[in-house]
């Protein structure tokens, strides 16, 4: 989570984004808490402010976007980092419904690199977690616990997959009313 979120924030920062919103998953989820802390740390390491109206928790579903994207756009977000790819797919849809172009007006980044990510329009920039490796590690840990075998911490490296949903930052997009 830390490495993945850091690479996503760094990617957006390198593209000139300074107002990076974060739409996370479920409040009180361990994964959400880790990703939120990683977002805070990454923003701090890039000397970027974390604005209260630029952070929200939804659920790990696309529908979460409709409740939060309007607020992010009104606050001047130029990029939205999402807690997973399903949320990001909803963010892209919601931006389009409001007359915004991804990535020309706003950049969007997901997390997980689910199979749908490459087929979204535009294809989603996302953080890849090697799900097969995660599964293998889970098996080793569980097997070790069952057989009382000590094990150490295992770390799997996240990797940013750059696709077409991010672009160089333009001026903050103008808020367009819903038709």
Short mmCIF file of C-alpha atoms in Angstrom, two decimals:
data_model
loop_
_atom_site.label_atom_id
_atom_site.label_comp_id
_atom_site.label_asym_id
_atom_site.label_seq_id
_atom_site.Cartn_x
_atom_site.Cartn_y
_atom_site.Cartn_z
CA UNK A 1 0.00 0.00 0.00
CA UNK A 2 2.67 2.52 1.00
CA UNK A 3 4.90 1.98 -1.98
CA UNK A 4 1.98 1.89 -4.40
CA UNK A 5 0.31 5.07 -3.16
CA UNK A 6 3.69 6.82 -3.03
CA UNK A 7 4.39 5.92 -6.67
CA UNK A 8 0.93 7.14 -7.72
CA UNK A 9 1.28 10.49 -5.91
CA UNK A 10 4.81 10.89 -7.28
CA UNK A 11 3.58 10.19 -10.82
CA UNK A 12 0.87 12.83 -10.49
CA UNK A 13 3.29 15.28 -8.90
CA UNK A 14 5.77 14.78 -11.76
CA UNK A 15 2.93 15.64 -14.15
CA UNK A 16 2.46 18.94 -12.28
CA UNK A 17 -0.57 18.07 -10.15
CA UNK A 18 -0.70 19.83 -6.79
CA UNK A 19 -4.38 19.36 -5.90
CA UNK A 20 -4.67 15.60 -5.63
CA UNK A 21 -7.93 14.30 -4.18
CA UNK A 22 -8.17 10.85 -2.61
CA UNK A 23 -11.33 8.74 -2.81
CA UNK A 24 -10.70 5.78 -0.57
CA UNK A 25 -12.65 2.62 0.18
CA UNK A 26 -14.65 1.72 3.27
CA UNK A 27 -14.04 3.65 6.45
CA UNK A 28 -12.48 1.48 9.19
CA UNK A 29 -11.20 -1.12 6.72
CA UNK A 30 -7.58 -2.05 7.43
CA UNK A 31 -6.70 -1.69 3.74
CA UNK A 32 -8.39 1.73 3.60
CA UNK A 33 -6.57 2.88 6.72
CA UNK A 34 -3.19 1.79 5.29
CA UNK A 35 -3.87 3.49 1.96
CA UNK A 36 -5.06 6.67 3.66
CA UNK A 37 -1.91 6.83 5.79
CA UNK A 38 0.18 6.18 2.68
CA UNK A 39 -1.63 9.06 0.93
CA UNK A 40 -0.92 11.39 3.87
CA UNK A 41 2.74 10.36 3.92
CA UNK A 42 3.14 10.73 0.15
CA UNK A 43 1.51 14.15 0.10
CA UNK A 44 3.76 15.27 2.97
CA UNK A 45 6.89 13.94 1.26
CA UNK A 46 6.01 16.08 -1.79
CA UNK A 47 5.18 19.13 0.37
CA UNK A 48 1.58 19.06 -0.85
CA UNK A 49 -1.26 20.13 1.43
CA UNK A 50 -3.96 17.64 2.40
CA UNK A 51 -7.26 19.47 2.26
CA UNK A 52 -10.21 18.06 4.17
CA UNK A 53 -12.58 18.56 1.22
CA UNK A 54 -10.20 16.59 -1.03
CA UNK A 55 -10.38 13.32 0.93
CA UNK A 56 -13.37 11.01 1.25
CA UNK A 57 -14.24 7.42 2.11
CA UNK A 58 -16.82 5.55 0.09
CA UNK A 59 -16.97 1.86 -0.54
CA UNK A 60 -14.92 -0.21 -2.92
CA UNK A 61 -17.54 0.16 -5.68
CA UNK A 62 -17.92 2.47 -8.70
CA UNK A 63 -21.11 4.01 -7.31
CA UNK A 64 -19.12 5.73 -4.53
CA UNK A 65 -17.85 8.27 -7.04
CA UNK A 66 -21.15 10.06 -7.56
CA UNK A 67 -21.22 11.13 -3.92
CA UNK A 68 -17.73 12.60 -3.81
CA UNK A 69 -16.49 13.62 -7.27
CA UNK A 70 -18.65 16.80 -7.40
CA UNK A 71 -17.04 18.03 -4.17
CA UNK A 72 -13.54 17.26 -5.43
CA UNK A 73 -14.19 19.13 -8.67
CA UNK A 74 -15.67 22.10 -6.80
CA UNK A 75 -12.55 22.17 -4.58
CA UNK A 76 -10.31 22.45 -7.67
CA UNK A 77 -8.88 18.93 -7.85
CA UNK A 78 -6.74 18.33 -10.93
CA UNK A 79 -6.25 14.63 -10.13
CA UNK A 80 -8.14 11.97 -8.20
CA UNK A 81 -6.35 9.00 -6.67
CA UNK A 82 -8.70 6.12 -5.92
CA UNK A 83 -8.59 3.33 -3.35
CA UNK A 84 -9.18 0.76 -6.09
CA UNK A 85 -9.92 0.40 -9.79
CA UNK A 86 -13.69 -0.01 -9.36
CA UNK A 87 -13.87 3.37 -7.63
CA UNK A 88 -11.68 4.83 -10.40
CA UNK A 89 -14.05 3.51 -13.08
CA UNK A 90 -16.88 5.34 -11.33
CA UNK A 91 -14.77 8.50 -11.07
CA UNK A 92 -14.15 8.46 -14.83
CA UNK A 93 -17.88 8.00 -15.49
CA UNK A 94 -18.84 10.75 -13.05
CA UNK A 95 -16.32 13.18 -14.52
CA UNK A 96 -17.70 12.54 -18.01
CA UNK A 97 -21.29 13.06 -16.81
CA UNK A 98 -20.22 16.47 -15.53
CA UNK A 99 -18.55 17.45 -18.81
CA UNK A 100 -14.94 16.80 -17.80
CA UNK A 101 -12.45 14.97 -19.99
CA UNK A 102 -10.13 12.36 -18.47
CA UNK A 103 -7.18 13.02 -18.68
CA UNK A 104 -7.36 16.46 -20.36
CA UNK A 105 -9.29 18.14 -17.53
CA UNK A 106 -8.60 15.75 -14.68
CA UNK A 107 -6.28 12.78 -14.17
CA UNK A 108 -7.46 9.57 -12.50
CA UNK A 109 -5.37 6.80 -10.91
CA UNK A 110 -6.65 3.50 -9.52
CA UNK A 111 -5.20 0.73 -7.40
CA UNK A 112 -5.01 -3.06 -7.98
CA UNK A 113 -4.74 -3.30 -11.80
CA UNK A 114 -7.91 -5.34 -12.14
CA UNK A 115 -8.51 -6.78 -15.63
CA UNK A 116 -11.08 -4.05 -16.38
CA UNK A 117 -8.43 -1.32 -15.96
CA UNK A 118 -6.86 -1.74 -19.38
CA UNK A 119 -10.26 -1.79 -21.12
CA UNK A 120 -11.69 1.37 -19.55
CA UNK A 121 -11.95 4.45 -21.74
CA UNK A 122 -9.39 5.86 -21.31
CA UNK A 123 -7.31 2.93 -20.07
CA UNK A 124 -6.61 3.43 -16.38
CA UNK A 125 -3.26 4.31 -14.85
CA UNK A 126 -3.15 2.12 -11.76
CA UNK A 127 -0.97 0.48 -9.14
CA UNK A 128 -0.47 -3.23 -9.81
CA UNK A 129 -0.45 -5.71 -7.00
CA UNK A 130 0.62 -9.18 -8.00
CA UNK A 131 -2.49 -11.04 -6.85
CA UNK A 132 -0.98 -14.46 -7.57
CA UNK A 133 2.03 -13.61 -5.40
CA UNK A 134 -0.27 -12.33 -2.65
CA UNK A 135 -2.12 -15.65 -2.75
CA UNK A 136 1.10 -17.67 -2.58
CA UNK A 137 2.32 -15.61 0.37
CA UNK A 138 -1.00 -16.05 2.15
CA UNK A 139 -0.69 -19.82 1.73
CA UNK A 140 2.87 -19.84 3.12
CA UNK A 141 1.84 -17.75 6.13
CA UNK A 142 -1.23 -19.87 6.85
CA UNK A 143 0.72 -23.11 6.42
CA UNK A 144 3.45 -21.82 8.74
CA UNK A 145 0.91 -20.86 11.40
CA UNK A 146 -0.85 -24.23 11.21
CA UNK A 147 2.46 -26.11 11.54
CA UNK A 148 3.95 -23.76 14.16
CA UNK A 149 6.77 -22.74 11.85
CA UNK A 150 8.14 -19.24 12.42
CA UNK A 151 8.09 -16.93 9.45
CA UNK A 152 9.27 -13.41 8.76
CA UNK A 153 7.56 -10.51 7.08
CA UNK A 154 7.07 -10.83 3.34
CA UNK A 155 6.96 -7.81 1.08
CA UNK A 156 5.57 -7.78 -2.42
CA UNK A 157 6.49 -4.77 -4.54
CA UNK A 158 3.71 -2.66 -6.04
CA UNK A 159 4.27 -1.23 -9.51
CA UNK A 160 2.69 1.78 -11.20
CA UNK A 161 1.17 0.90 -14.57
CA UNK A 162 0.97 4.08 -16.66
CA UNK A 163 -1.91 4.24 -19.11
CA UNK A 164 -3.93 7.05 -20.67
CA UNK A 165 -5.99 8.27 -17.68
CA UNK A 166 -3.28 10.69 -16.52
CA UNK A 167 -1.74 13.68 -18.26
CA UNK A 168 0.24 16.82 -17.57
CA UNK A 169 -1.70 19.16 -15.30
CA UNK A 170 -3.57 22.01 -16.96
CA UNK A 171 -5.18 24.86 -15.05
CA UNK A 172 -7.86 23.72 -12.59
CA UNK A 173 -10.91 22.81 -14.68
CA UNK A 174 -13.97 25.04 -14.65
CA UNK A 175 -16.94 23.53 -12.84
CA UNK A 176 -19.72 22.81 -15.32
CA UNK A 177 -23.28 22.45 -14.03
CA UNK A 178 -25.06 19.15 -14.56
CA UNK A 179 -27.49 19.39 -17.47
#
